[in-house]
PDB file of C-alpha atoms and ligand atoms in Angstrom:
ATOM      1  CA  MET A 310      79.170  66.268  78.029  1.00 58.00           C
ATOM      2  CA  ALA A 311      79.810  68.096  81.266  1.00 68.00           C
ATOM      3  CA  PHE A 312      79.671  66.641  84.740  1.00 83.00           C
ATOM      4  CA  GLU A 313      80.471  63.007  83.973  1.00 84.00           C
ATOM      5  CA  GLY A 314      83.123  62.678  86.670  1.00 88.00           C
ATOM      6  CA  LEU A 315      81.038  64.598  89.167  1.00 93.00           C
ATOM      7  CA  SER A 316      77.958  62.479  88.458  1.00 94.00           C
ATOM      8  CA  GLU A 317      79.896  59.304  88.915  1.00 94.00           C
ATOM      9  CA  LYS A 318      81.452  60.330  92.218  1.00 95.00           C
ATOM     10  CA  LEU A 319      78.267  61.725  93.714  1.00 96.00           C
ATOM     11  CA  ASN A 320      76.347  58.620  92.752  1.00 94.00           C
ATOM     12  CA  ALA A 321      78.979  56.392  94.326  1.00 95.00           C
ATOM     13  CA  ALA A 322      78.711  58.348  97.582  1.00 95.00           C
ATOM     14  CA  PHE A 323      74.912  58.160  97.579  1.00 95.00           C
ATOM     15  CA  LYS A 324      74.911  54.482  96.742  1.00 94.00           C
ATOM     16  CA  ARG A 325      76.933  53.813  99.890  1.00 93.00           C
ATOM     17  CA  LEU A 326      74.505  55.964 101.854  1.00 93.00           C
ATOM     18  CA  ARG A 327      71.487  54.079 100.499  1.00 92.00           C
ATOM     19  CA  GLY A 328      73.100  50.782 101.424  1.00 91.00           C
ATOM     20  CA  LYS A 329      73.053  51.742 105.080  1.00 89.00           C
ATOM     21  CA  GLY A 330      69.320  51.920 105.766  1.00 82.00           C
ATOM     22  CA  ARG A 331      69.233  54.008 108.936  1.00 89.00           C
ATOM     23  CA  LEU A 332      71.648  56.919 108.923  1.00 93.00           C
ATOM     24  CA  THR A 333      73.600  58.608 111.664  1.00 95.00           C
ATOM     25  CA  GLU A 334      74.873  62.150 111.589  1.00 95.00           C
ATOM     26  CA  ASN A 335      78.309  60.664 111.048  1.00 95.00           C
ATOM     27  CA  ASP A 336      77.181  58.779 107.940  1.00 95.00           C
ATOM     28  CA  VAL A 337      75.944  62.055 106.468  1.00 96.00           C
ATOM     29  CA  ARG A 338      79.169  63.873 107.315  1.00 96.00           C
ATOM     30  CA  GLU A 339      81.186  61.085 105.706  1.00 95.00           C
ATOM     31  CA  ALA A 340      79.126  61.278 102.522  1.00 96.00           C
ATOM     32  CA  MET A 341      79.550  65.060 102.533  1.00 97.00           C
ATOM     33  CA  ARG A 342      83.313  64.653 102.584  1.00 97.00           C
ATOM     34  CA  GLU A 343      82.969  62.703  99.341  1.00 96.00           C
ATOM     35  CA  VAL A 344      80.629  65.340  97.908  1.00 97.00           C
ATOM     36  CA  ARG A 345      83.150  68.018  98.831  1.00 97.00           C
ATOM     37  CA  LEU A 346      85.980  66.197  97.053  1.00 96.00           C
ATOM     38  CA  ALA A 347      83.846  65.489  94.003  1.00 96.00           C
ATOM     39  CA  LEU A 348      82.949  69.186  93.668  1.00 96.00           C
ATOM     40  CA  LEU A 349      86.550  70.310  94.125  1.00 96.00           C
ATOM     41  CA  GLU A 350      87.657  67.845  91.462  1.00 94.00           C
ATOM     42  CA  ALA A 351      84.981  69.295  89.176  1.00 94.00           C
ATOM     43  CA  ASP A 352      86.817  72.638  89.571  1.00 94.00           C
ATOM     44  CA  VAL A 353      84.118  74.319  91.647  1.00 95.00           C
ATOM     45  CA  SER A 354      85.687  77.144  93.646  1.00 90.00           C
ATOM     46  CA  TYR A 355      86.726  76.341  97.193  1.00 92.00           C
ATOM     47  CA  LYS A 356      84.488  78.951  98.807  1.00 92.00           C
ATOM     48  CA  VAL A 357      81.439  77.785  96.855  1.00 94.00           C
ATOM     49  CA  VAL A 358      82.093  74.159  97.823  1.00 96.00           C
ATOM     50  CA  LYS A 359      82.504  75.044 101.473  1.00 96.00           C
ATOM     51  CA  GLU A 360      79.211  76.919 101.638  1.00 96.00           C
ATOM     52  CA  PHE A 361      77.392  74.266  99.639  1.00 97.00           C
ATOM     53  CA  VAL A 362      78.530  71.414 101.863  1.00 98.00           C
ATOM     54  CA  ALA A 363      77.717  73.408 105.012  1.00 97.00           C
ATOM     55  CA  THR A 364      74.165  74.087 103.800  1.00 97.00           C
ATOM     56  CA  VAL A 365      73.494  70.514 102.712  1.00 97.00           C
ATOM     57  CA  THR A 366      74.948  69.115 105.951  1.00 97.00           C
ATOM     58  CA  GLU A 367      72.885  71.445 108.109  1.00 96.00           C
ATOM     59  CA  ARG A 368      69.694  70.469 106.314  1.00 96.00           C
ATOM     60  CA  SER A 369      70.544  66.751 106.309  1.00 96.00           C
ATOM     61  CA  VAL A 370      71.494  66.056 109.921  1.00 94.00           C
ATOM     62  CA  GLY A 371      68.131  67.115 111.381  1.00 92.00           C
ATOM     63  CA  THR A 372      65.924  64.445 112.951  1.00 89.00           C
ATOM     64  CA  ASP A 373      63.265  64.982 110.291  1.00 91.00           C
ATOM     65  CA  VAL A 374      65.733  63.569 107.760  1.00 92.00           C
ATOM     66  CA  LEU A 375      67.636  61.048 109.881  1.00 93.00           C
ATOM     67  CA  ASP A 376      64.468  59.591 111.444  1.00 93.00           C
ATOM     68  CA  SER A 377      62.544  59.488 108.179  1.00 93.00           C
ATOM     69  CA  LEU A 378      61.756  56.211 106.427  1.00 91.00           C
ATOM     70  CA  THR A 379      64.069  56.974 103.505  1.00 93.00           C
ATOM     71  CA  PRO A 380      66.908  59.095 104.925  1.00 95.00           C
ATOM     72  CA  ALA A 381      69.367  58.539 102.058  1.00 95.00           C
ATOM     73  CA  GLN A 382      66.718  59.563  99.540  1.00 95.00           C
ATOM     74  CA  GLN A 383      66.036  62.706 101.576  1.00 96.00           C
ATOM     75  CA  VAL A 384      69.729  63.609 101.523  1.00 96.00           C
ATOM     76  CA  VAL A 385      69.885  63.164  97.735  1.00 96.00           C
ATOM     77  CA  LYS A 386      66.780  65.348  97.402  1.00 97.00           C
ATOM     78  CA  ILE A 387      68.451  68.052  99.497  1.00 97.00           C
ATOM     79  CA  VAL A 388      71.605  67.855  97.356  1.00 97.00           C
ATOM     80  CA  ASN A 389      69.441  68.165  94.238  1.00 97.00           C
ATOM     81  CA  GLU A 390      67.639  71.231  95.630  1.00 98.00           C
ATOM     82  CA  GLU A 391      70.866  72.898  96.734  1.00 98.00           C
ATOM     83  CA  LEU A 392      72.594  72.202  93.394  1.00 97.00           C
ATOM     84  CA  THR A 393      69.607  73.843  91.722  1.00 98.00           C
ATOM     85  CA  ASN A 394      69.879  76.855  94.061  1.00 97.00           C
ATOM     86  CA  LEU A 395      73.608  77.023  93.471  1.00 97.00           C
ATOM     87  CA  MET A 396      73.055  77.397  89.733  1.00 97.00           C
ATOM     88  CA  GLY A 397      70.456  80.127  90.205  1.00 96.00           C
ATOM     89  CA  GLY A 398      67.188  78.351  91.081  1.00 96.00           C
ATOM     90  CA  GLY A 399      64.786  79.254  88.283  1.00 94.00           C
ATOM     91  CA  THR A 400      65.466  79.725  84.584  1.00 95.00           C
ATOM     92  CA  ALA A 401      66.671  83.269  83.890  1.00 94.00           C
ATOM     93  CA  LYS A 402      65.089  84.910  80.859  1.00 92.00           C
ATOM     94  CA  LEU A 403      66.143  87.795  78.653  1.00 94.00           C
ATOM     95  CA  ALA A 404      64.597  91.134  79.569  1.00 92.00           C
ATOM     96  CA  PHE A 405      62.773  92.448  76.510  1.00 95.00           C
ATOM     97  CA  ALA A 406      62.139  96.191  76.138  1.00 95.00           C
ATOM     98  CA  ASN A 407      58.584  97.464  76.548  1.00 91.00           C
ATOM     99  CA  ASN A 408      59.058 100.099  73.871  1.00 88.00           C
ATOM    100  CA  GLY A 409      61.298 100.052  70.853  1.00 89.00           C
ATOM    101  CA  PRO A 410      63.921  97.475  70.063  1.00 97.00           C
ATOM    102  CA  THR A 411      65.464  95.370  72.805  1.00 98.00           C
ATOM    103  CA  ILE A 412      69.201  96.028  72.914  1.00 98.00           C
ATOM    104  CA  VAL A 413      71.524  93.207  73.916  1.00 98.00           C
ATOM    105  CA  MET A 414      75.218  93.941  74.313  1.00 98.00           C
ATOM    106  CA  MET A 415      77.322  90.812  73.849  1.00 98.00           C
ATOM    107  CA  VAL A 416      80.666  91.042  75.632  1.00 98.00           C
ATOM    108  CA  GLY A 417      83.494  88.626  76.313  1.00 97.00           C
ATOM    109  CA  LEU A 418      87.113  87.725  75.834  1.00 96.00           C
ATOM    110  CA  GLN A 419      88.448  86.656  72.454  1.00 94.00           C
ATOM    111  CA  GLY A 420      87.838  83.022  71.636  1.00 94.00           C
ATOM    112  CA  ALA A 421      85.078  82.558  74.209  1.00 97.00           C
ATOM    113  CA  GLY A 422      82.577  82.133  71.402  1.00 97.00           C
ATOM    114  CA  LYS A 423      81.048  85.626  71.412  1.00 97.00           C
ATOM    115  CA  THR A 424      80.445  86.068  67.697  1.00 97.00           C
ATOM    116  CA  THR A 425      79.095  82.544  67.224  1.00 97.00           C
ATOM    117  CA  THR A 426      76.885  82.930  70.295  1.00 98.00           C
ATOM    118  CA  THR A 427      75.553  86.300  69.120  1.00 98.00           C
ATOM    119  CA  ALA A 428      74.318  84.661  65.936  1.00 98.00           C
ATOM    120  CA  LYS A 429      73.051  81.565  67.748  1.00 98.00           C
ATOM    121  CA  LEU A 430      71.058  83.618  70.240  1.00 98.00           C
ATOM    122  CA  ALA A 431      69.603  85.833  67.516  1.00 98.00           C
ATOM    123  CA  GLY A 432      68.612  82.712  65.558  1.00 98.00           C
ATOM    124  CA  TYR A 433      67.038  81.242  68.703  1.00 98.00           C
ATOM    125  CA  MET A 434      65.035  84.421  69.341  1.00 98.00           C
ATOM    126  CA  LYS A 435      63.823  84.484  65.760  1.00 98.00           C
ATOM    127  CA  LYS A 436      62.766  80.847  65.865  1.00 98.00           C
ATOM    128  CA  PHE A 437      61.265  80.551  69.351  1.00 97.00           C
ATOM    129  CA  HIS A 438      60.209  84.120  70.195  1.00 96.00           C
ATOM    130  CA  SER A 439      59.240  85.317  66.710  1.00 97.00           C
ATOM    131  CA  LYS A 440      61.665  88.235  66.980  1.00 97.00           C
ATOM    132  CA  ARG A 441      63.197  90.143  64.077  1.00 98.00           C
ATOM    133  CA  PRO A 442      66.812  90.452  65.192  1.00 98.00           C
ATOM    134  CA  LEU A 443      69.536  92.650  63.769  1.00 98.00           C
ATOM    135  CA  LEU A 444      73.195  91.827  64.324  1.00 98.00           C
ATOM    136  CA  ALA A 445      75.545  94.798  64.640  1.00 98.00           C
ATOM    137  CA  ALA A 446      79.288  94.446  64.065  1.00 98.00           C
ATOM    138  CA  CYS A 447      80.888  96.595  66.773  1.00 97.00           C
ATOM    139  CA  ASP A 448      84.169  94.681  66.975  1.00 95.00           C
ATOM    140  CA  VAL A 449      86.080  97.012  64.692  1.00 93.00           C
ATOM    141  CA  TYR A 450      89.625  95.988  65.587  1.00 90.00           C
ATOM    142  CA  ARG A 451      89.653  92.698  63.752  1.00 83.00           C
ATOM    143  CA  PRO A 452      88.352  92.913  60.181  1.00 80.00           C
ATOM    144  CA  ALA A 453      87.881  89.149  60.370  1.00 92.00           C
ATOM    145  CA  ALA A 454      85.345  89.622  63.175  1.00 94.00           C
ATOM    146  CA  ILE A 455      83.056  91.705  60.954  1.00 95.00           C
ATOM    147  CA  GLU A 456      83.376  89.149  58.176  1.00 96.00           C
ATOM    148  CA  GLN A 457      82.668  86.301  60.577  1.00 96.00           C
ATOM    149  CA  LEU A 458      79.497  87.969  61.845  1.00 97.00           C
ATOM    150  CA  LYS A 459      78.338  88.438  58.252  1.00 97.00           C
ATOM    151  CA  VAL A 460      78.987  84.777  57.515  1.00 98.00           C
ATOM    152  CA  VAL A 461      77.135  83.385  60.545  1.00 98.00           C
ATOM    153  CA  GLY A 462      74.365  85.974  60.161  1.00 98.00           C
ATOM    154  CA  GLY A 463      74.004  84.939  56.530  1.00 98.00           C
ATOM    155  CA  GLN A 464      73.729  81.273  57.460  1.00 98.00           C
ATOM    156  CA  LEU A 465      70.760  82.115  59.677  1.00 98.00           C
ATOM    157  CA  ASN A 466      69.237  84.625  57.257  1.00 98.00           C
ATOM    158  CA  LEU A 467      69.731  87.445  59.733  1.00 98.00           C
ATOM    159  CA  PRO A 468      70.561  91.019  58.693  1.00 98.00           C
ATOM    160  CA  VAL A 469      73.982  92.289  59.739  1.00 98.00           C
ATOM    161  CA  PHE A 470      74.694  95.997  60.223  1.00 98.00           C
ATOM    162  CA  GLU A 471      78.310  97.057  59.720  1.00 97.00           C
ATOM    163  CA  GLU A 472      80.264 100.212  58.973  1.00 96.00           C
ATOM    164  CA  GLY A 473      83.746  98.784  58.778  1.00 93.00           C
ATOM    165  CA  GLN A 474      86.333 100.181  61.180  1.00 91.00           C
ATOM    166  CA  GLY A 475      84.530 103.225  62.616  1.00 92.00           C
ATOM    167  CA  ASP A 476      83.861 104.211  66.225  1.00 96.00           C
ATOM    168  CA  PRO A 477      82.061 101.223  67.789  1.00 97.00           C
ATOM    169  CA  VAL A 478      79.772 103.417  69.884  1.00 97.00           C
ATOM    170  CA  LYS A 479      78.698 105.394  66.807  1.00 98.00           C
ATOM    171  CA  ILE A 480      78.161 102.128  64.929  1.00 98.00           C
ATOM    172  CA  ALA A 481      75.952 100.874  67.777  1.00 98.00           C
ATOM    173  CA  GLU A 482      73.882 104.073  67.647  1.00 98.00           C
ATOM    174  CA  ASN A 483      73.559 103.850  63.875  1.00 98.00           C
ATOM    175  CA  ALA A 484      72.556 100.196  64.165  1.00 98.00           C
ATOM    176  CA  LEU A 485      69.752 101.161  66.538  1.00 98.00           C
ATOM    177  CA  ARG A 486      68.521 103.798  64.137  1.00 98.00           C
ATOM    178  CA  TYR A 487      68.639 101.227  61.334  1.00 98.00           C
ATOM    179  CA  ALA A 488      66.684  98.751  63.496  1.00 98.00           C
ATOM    180  CA  ARG A 489      63.960 101.308  64.237  1.00 97.00           C
ATOM    181  CA  ASP A 490      63.695 102.189  60.552  1.00 97.00           C
ATOM    182  CA  HIS A 491      63.552  98.547  59.448  1.00 98.00           C
ATOM    183  CA  GLY A 492      61.294  97.037  62.101  1.00 97.00           C
ATOM    184  CA  ASN A 493      63.967  95.018  63.910  1.00 98.00           C
ATOM    185  CA  ASP A 494      62.744  94.543  67.488  1.00 98.00           C
ATOM    186  CA  LEU A 495      65.944  93.006  68.846  1.00 98.00           C
ATOM    187  CA  VAL A 496      69.478  94.285  68.303  1.00 98.00           C
ATOM    188  CA  PHE A 497      72.571  92.306  69.220  1.00 98.00           C
ATOM    189  CA  LEU A 498      75.736  94.370  69.528  1.00 98.00           C
ATOM    190  CA  ASP A 499      78.765  92.151  68.900  1.00 98.00           C
ATOM    191  CA  THR A 500      81.441  94.070  70.801  1.00 97.00           C
ATOM    192  CA  ALA A 501      85.215  93.792  70.725  1.00 94.00           C
ATOM    193  CA  GLY A 502      86.944  90.956  72.506  1.00 90.00           C
ATOM    194  CA  ARG A 503      90.500  91.018  73.817  1.00 87.00           C
ATOM    195  CA  LEU A 504      92.799  88.410  75.195  1.00 87.00           C
ATOM    196  CA  HIS A 505      92.602  89.893  78.694  1.00 86.00           C
ATOM    197  CA  VAL A 506      90.285  92.157  80.617  1.00 86.00           C
ATOM    198  CA  ASP A 507      91.934  95.549  80.129  1.00 90.00           C
ATOM    199  CA  GLU A 508      91.077  99.166  80.769  1.00 92.00           C
ATOM    200  CA  ALA A 509      90.770 100.195  77.121  1.00 92.00           C
ATOM    201  CA  LEU A 510      88.242  97.409  76.458  1.00 93.00           C
ATOM    202  CA  MET A 511      86.224  98.235  79.568  1.00 95.00           C
ATOM    203  CA  ASP A 512      86.255 101.976  78.805  1.00 96.00           C
ATOM    204  CA  GLU A 513      84.860 101.340  75.349  1.00 96.00           C
ATOM    205  CA  LEU A 514      82.174  98.990  76.685  1.00 97.00           C
ATOM    206  CA  LYS A 515      81.230 101.460  79.431  1.00 98.00           C
ATOM    207  CA  ARG A 516      80.938 104.239  76.884  1.00 97.00           C
ATOM    208  CA  MET A 517      78.701 102.045  74.743  1.00 98.00           C
ATOM    209  CA  LYS A 518      76.583 101.110  77.755  1.00 98.00           C
ATOM    210  CA  ALA A 519      76.169 104.768  78.770  1.00 98.00           C
ATOM    211  CA  THR A 520      75.212 105.761  75.229  1.00 98.00           C
ATOM    212  CA  VAL A 521      72.838 103.014  74.083  1.00 97.00           C
ATOM    213  CA  HIS A 522      71.386 101.904  77.464  1.00 97.00           C
ATOM    214  CA  PRO A 523      71.187  98.194  76.672  1.00 98.00           C
ATOM    215  CA  ASN A 524      68.357  96.108  78.140  1.00 97.00           C
ATOM    216  CA  GLU A 525      70.809  93.285  78.659  1.00 98.00           C
ATOM    217  CA  ILE A 526      74.556  92.941  78.876  1.00 98.00           C
ATOM    218  CA  LEU A 527      75.402  89.290  78.340  1.00 98.00           C
ATOM    219  CA  LEU A 528      78.880  87.985  78.998  1.00 98.00           C
ATOM    220  CA  VAL A 529      80.030  85.026  76.924  1.00 98.00           C
ATOM    221  CA  VAL A 530      82.482  82.705  78.684  1.00 98.00           C
ATOM    222  CA  ASP A 531      84.018  79.387  77.727  1.00 98.00           C
ATOM    223  CA  ALA A 532      83.023  76.555  80.098  1.00 96.00           C
ATOM    224  CA  MET A 533      86.200  74.680  79.277  1.00 95.00           C
ATOM    225  CA  THR A 534      88.289  77.369  80.992  1.00 95.00           C
ATOM    226  CA  GLY A 535      86.757  76.536  84.371  1.00 94.00           C
ATOM    227  CA  GLN A 536      87.716  79.013  87.082  1.00 94.00           C
ATOM    228  CA  ASP A 537      89.135  81.432  84.473  1.00 95.00           C
ATOM    229  CA  ALA A 538      85.588  81.765  83.192  1.00 96.00           C
ATOM    230  CA  VAL A 539      84.411  82.522  86.713  1.00 96.00           C
ATOM    231  CA  ASN A 540      87.165  85.132  87.139  1.00 96.00           C
ATOM    232  CA  ALA A 541      86.268  86.748  83.816  1.00 96.00           C
ATOM    233  CA  ALA A 542      82.634  86.919  84.944  1.00 97.00           C
ATOM    234  CA  SER A 543      83.634  88.636  88.206  1.00 97.00           C
ATOM    235  CA  ALA A 544      85.927  91.078  86.392  1.00 96.00           C
ATOM    236  CA  PHE A 545      83.326  92.072  83.762  1.00 97.00           C
ATOM    237  CA  ASP A 546      80.629  92.377  86.389  1.00 97.00           C
ATOM    238  CA  GLU A 547      82.713  94.604  88.635  1.00 97.00           C
ATOM    239  CA  ALA A 548      83.924  96.848  85.827  1.00 96.00           C
ATOM    240  CA  LEU A 549      80.848  97.016  83.615  1.00 96.00           C
ATOM    241  CA  GLY A 550      77.928  95.336  85.352  1.00 97.00           C
ATOM    242  CA  ILE A 551      76.481  92.352  83.513  1.00 98.00           C
ATOM    243  CA  ASP A 552      72.948  90.939  83.528  1.00 98.00           C
ATOM    244  CA  GLY A 553      73.783  87.371  82.787  1.00 98.00           C
ATOM    245  CA  VAL A 554      76.174  84.876  81.304  1.00 98.00           C
ATOM    246  CA  VAL A 555      76.140  82.623  78.272  1.00 98.00           C
ATOM    247  CA  LEU A 556      78.294  79.601  78.963  1.00 98.00           C
ATOM    248  CA  THR A 557      79.713  78.164  75.736  1.00 98.00           C
ATOM    249  CA  LYS A 558      81.338  74.849  74.865  1.00 97.00           C
ATOM    250  CA  LEU A 559      79.510  72.911  77.531  1.00 95.00           C
ATOM    251  CA  ASP A 560      79.773  69.987  75.113  1.00 94.00           C
ATOM    252  CA  GLY A 561      83.534  69.911  75.605  1.00 92.00           C
ATOM    253  CA  ASP A 562      83.593  70.589  79.334  1.00 90.00           C
ATOM    254  CA  ALA A 563      84.160  67.382  81.248  1.00 85.00           C
ATOM    255  CA  ARG A 564      84.156  68.964  84.695  1.00 89.00           C
ATOM    256  CA  GLY A 565      81.426  71.564  85.048  1.00 91.00           C
ATOM    257  CA  GLY A 566      83.110  73.922  87.538  1.00 94.00           C
ATOM    258  CA  ALA A 567      82.127  77.130  85.743  1.00 95.00           C
ATOM    259  CA  ALA A 568      78.474  76.135  85.438  1.00 95.00           C
ATOM    260  CA  LEU A 569      78.355  75.376  89.149  1.00 96.00           C
ATOM    261  CA  SER A 570      80.320  78.422  90.369  1.00 95.00           C
ATOM    262  CA  ILE A 571      79.312  81.435  88.273  1.00 96.00           C
ATOM    263  CA  LYS A 572      76.024  82.302  89.971  1.00 96.00           C
ATOM    264  CA  ALA A 573      77.418  81.829  93.463  1.00 94.00           C
ATOM    265  CA  ALA A 574      80.610  83.747  92.669  1.00 93.00           C
ATOM    266  CA  THR A 575      79.058  86.708  90.838  1.00 95.00           C
ATOM    267  CA  GLY A 576      75.363  86.741  91.732  1.00 96.00           C
ATOM    268  CA  LYS A 577      74.607  86.806  87.996  1.00 97.00           C
ATOM    269  CA  PRO A 578      72.724  83.926  86.374  1.00 98.00           C
ATOM    270  CA  ILE A 579      73.722  81.754  83.453  1.00 98.00           C
ATOM    271  CA  LYS A 580      70.942  82.434  80.944  1.00 98.00           C
ATOM    272  CA  PHE A 581      71.953  80.258  78.004  1.00 98.00           C
ATOM    273  CA  VAL A 582      74.446  77.508  77.244  1.00 98.00           C
ATOM    274  CA  GLY A 583      76.221  76.654  74.020  1.00 98.00           C
ATOM    275  CA  THR A 584      76.313  72.935  73.347  1.00 97.00           C
ATOM    276  CA  GLY A 585      78.145  72.635  70.025  1.00 97.00           C
ATOM    277  CA  GLU A 586      79.617  74.467  67.058  1.00 97.00           C
ATOM    278  CA  LYS A 587      76.462  74.383  64.932  1.00 98.00           C
ATOM    279  CA  LEU A 588      74.405  77.545  64.943  1.00 98.00           C
ATOM    280  CA  ASP A 589      71.301  75.949  66.460  1.00 98.00           C
ATOM    281  CA  MET A 590      73.246  74.515  69.382  1.00 98.00           C
ATOM    282  CA  ILE A 591      72.147  76.900  72.094  1.00 98.00           C
ATOM    283  CA  GLU A 592      69.632  76.310  74.891  1.00 97.00           C
ATOM    284  CA  PRO A 593      68.209  78.190  77.853  1.00 98.00           C
ATOM    285  CA  PHE A 594      69.923  77.146  81.062  1.00 98.00           C
ATOM    286  CA  HIS A 595      67.615  75.284  83.437  1.00 97.00           C
ATOM    287  CA  PRO A 596      69.311  74.841  86.843  1.00 97.00           C
ATOM    288  CA  ASP A 597      66.808  72.201  87.998  1.00 97.00           C
ATOM    289  CA  ARG A 598      67.284  70.040  84.908  1.00 95.00           C
ATOM    290  CA  MET A 599      71.041  70.407  85.151  1.00 94.00           C
ATOM    291  CA  ALA A 600      70.991  69.333  88.806  1.00 96.00           C
ATOM    292  CA  SER A 601      68.864  66.304  87.961  1.00 95.00           C
ATOM    293  CA  ARG A 602      71.225  65.410  85.154  1.00 92.00           C
ATOM    294  CA  ILE A 603      74.208  65.614  87.483  1.00 92.00           C
ATOM    295  CA  LEU A 604      72.459  63.285  89.925  1.00 92.00           C
ATOM    296  CA  GLY A 605      70.862  61.201  87.152  1.00 84.00           C
TER     297      GLY A 605
HETATM  298  P1  GDP B 875      84.901  85.017  69.772  1.00 59.48           P
HETATM  299  O1  GDP B 875      86.339  85.310  69.524  1.00 59.48           O
HETATM  300  O2  GDP B 875      84.558  85.096  71.223  1.00 59.48           O
HETATM  301  O3  GDP B 875      83.964  85.807  68.918  1.00 59.48           O
HETATM  302  O4  GDP B 875      84.709  83.468  69.427  1.00 59.48           O
HETATM  303  P2  GDP B 875      84.069  82.725  68.168  1.00 59.48           P
HETATM  304  O5  GDP B 875      82.618  83.013  68.078  1.00 59.48           O
HETATM  305  O6  GDP B 875      84.904  83.011  66.971  1.00 59.48           O
HETATM  306  O7  GDP B 875      84.228  81.196  68.609  1.00 59.48           O
HETATM  307  C1  GDP B 875      85.476  80.600  68.835  1.00 59.48           C
HETATM  308  C2  GDP B 875      85.376  79.108  68.518  1.00 59.48           C
HETATM  309  O8  GDP B 875      84.542  78.459  69.470  1.00 59.48           O
HETATM  310  C3  GDP B 875      84.757  78.821  67.160  1.00 59.48           C
HETATM  311  O9  GDP B 875      85.477  77.787  66.559  1.00 59.48           O
HETATM  312  C4  GDP B 875      83.339  78.347  67.505  1.00 59.48           C
HETATM  313  O10 GDP B 875      82.804  77.456  66.562  1.00 59.48           O
HETATM  314  C5  GDP B 875      83.564  77.672  68.819  1.00 59.48           C
HETATM  315  N1  GDP B 875      82.360  77.593  69.669  1.00 59.48           N
HETATM  316  C6  GDP B 875      81.557  78.595  70.067  1.00 59.48           C
HETATM  317  N2  GDP B 875      80.566  78.132  70.858  1.00 59.48           N
HETATM  318  C7  GDP B 875      80.736  76.793  70.949  1.00 59.48           C
HETATM  319  C8  GDP B 875      80.026  75.728  71.650  1.00 59.48           C
HETATM  320  O11 GDP B 875      79.038  75.924  72.363  1.00 59.48           O
HETATM  321  N3  GDP B 875      80.543  74.464  71.505  1.00 59.48           N
HETATM  322  C9  GDP B 875      81.646  74.206  70.733  1.00 59.48           C
HETATM  323  N4  GDP B 875      82.077  72.961  70.665  1.00 59.48           N
HETATM  324  N5  GDP B 875      82.326  75.170  70.091  1.00 59.48           N
HETATM  325  C10 GDP B 875      81.873  76.445  70.187  1.00 59.48           C
END
């Protein structure tokens, strides 16, 4: 699971701090050098680390902390709070439509886990929010993608709308009509993925966005790709505008850099995380619980 190395290093730094009893400003700055290194080794972006360490240091070297009875504990508490803030503070929810079906556009690069995540999220919404989701196959360039969506949809007993290789924007519109006619209150559009962010992909996604007015555009990125995931998030957000991120393969991510950097780098929250290949392995992302786990 993610963050093992980071946890270990942060805890070693804080253990030394606790061993000191009274703390000086210098003790704090020394510990922060270790925190800085630990975060960089976890593949958190340089700029994010710099700002994080500056904030924690500023809050920790005040007399209210240094002169308190448990200064080391106060510093750890500040690190916990700032890690939580870094990852977005509160838990970010999906925005459901007030009228008619909620439309969620799932976007991402090939291999990130988009199709699997589309099904997982729909299954989650059915189970925990009593929704009646429809999956729509709008990735028309790879016949295998349509088939894959049908397979995973079938495993979760979810209806899948497909029209083969047509115009993806038309398919999305037809899927919405189908949803309205069949009482589906949540529509997931599984859009095309490519190996790189390119103009043709973005143009198609922008056209879909302008036509169907989604309530949410969720970007799926692979945690194991670290800063590449962060760069993909920035690129999609700049070109298309996204509402949130689903971070997949957290189970295989030993470092945690993407989870810690995405909100700070893009301003957009991680809403869900994928924690395994099985179709029920998706969870809402809780920054506070994640921070406590890192420091656990
Ligand atoms: P797409 O090309 O973005 O649609 O990606 P897929 O949905 O086909 O997923 C690519 C691979 O990643 C598949 O083998 C999935 O089973 C796997 N995958 C997706 N999410 C997760 C996850 O959270 N954890 C793990 N371990 N594997 C995942």
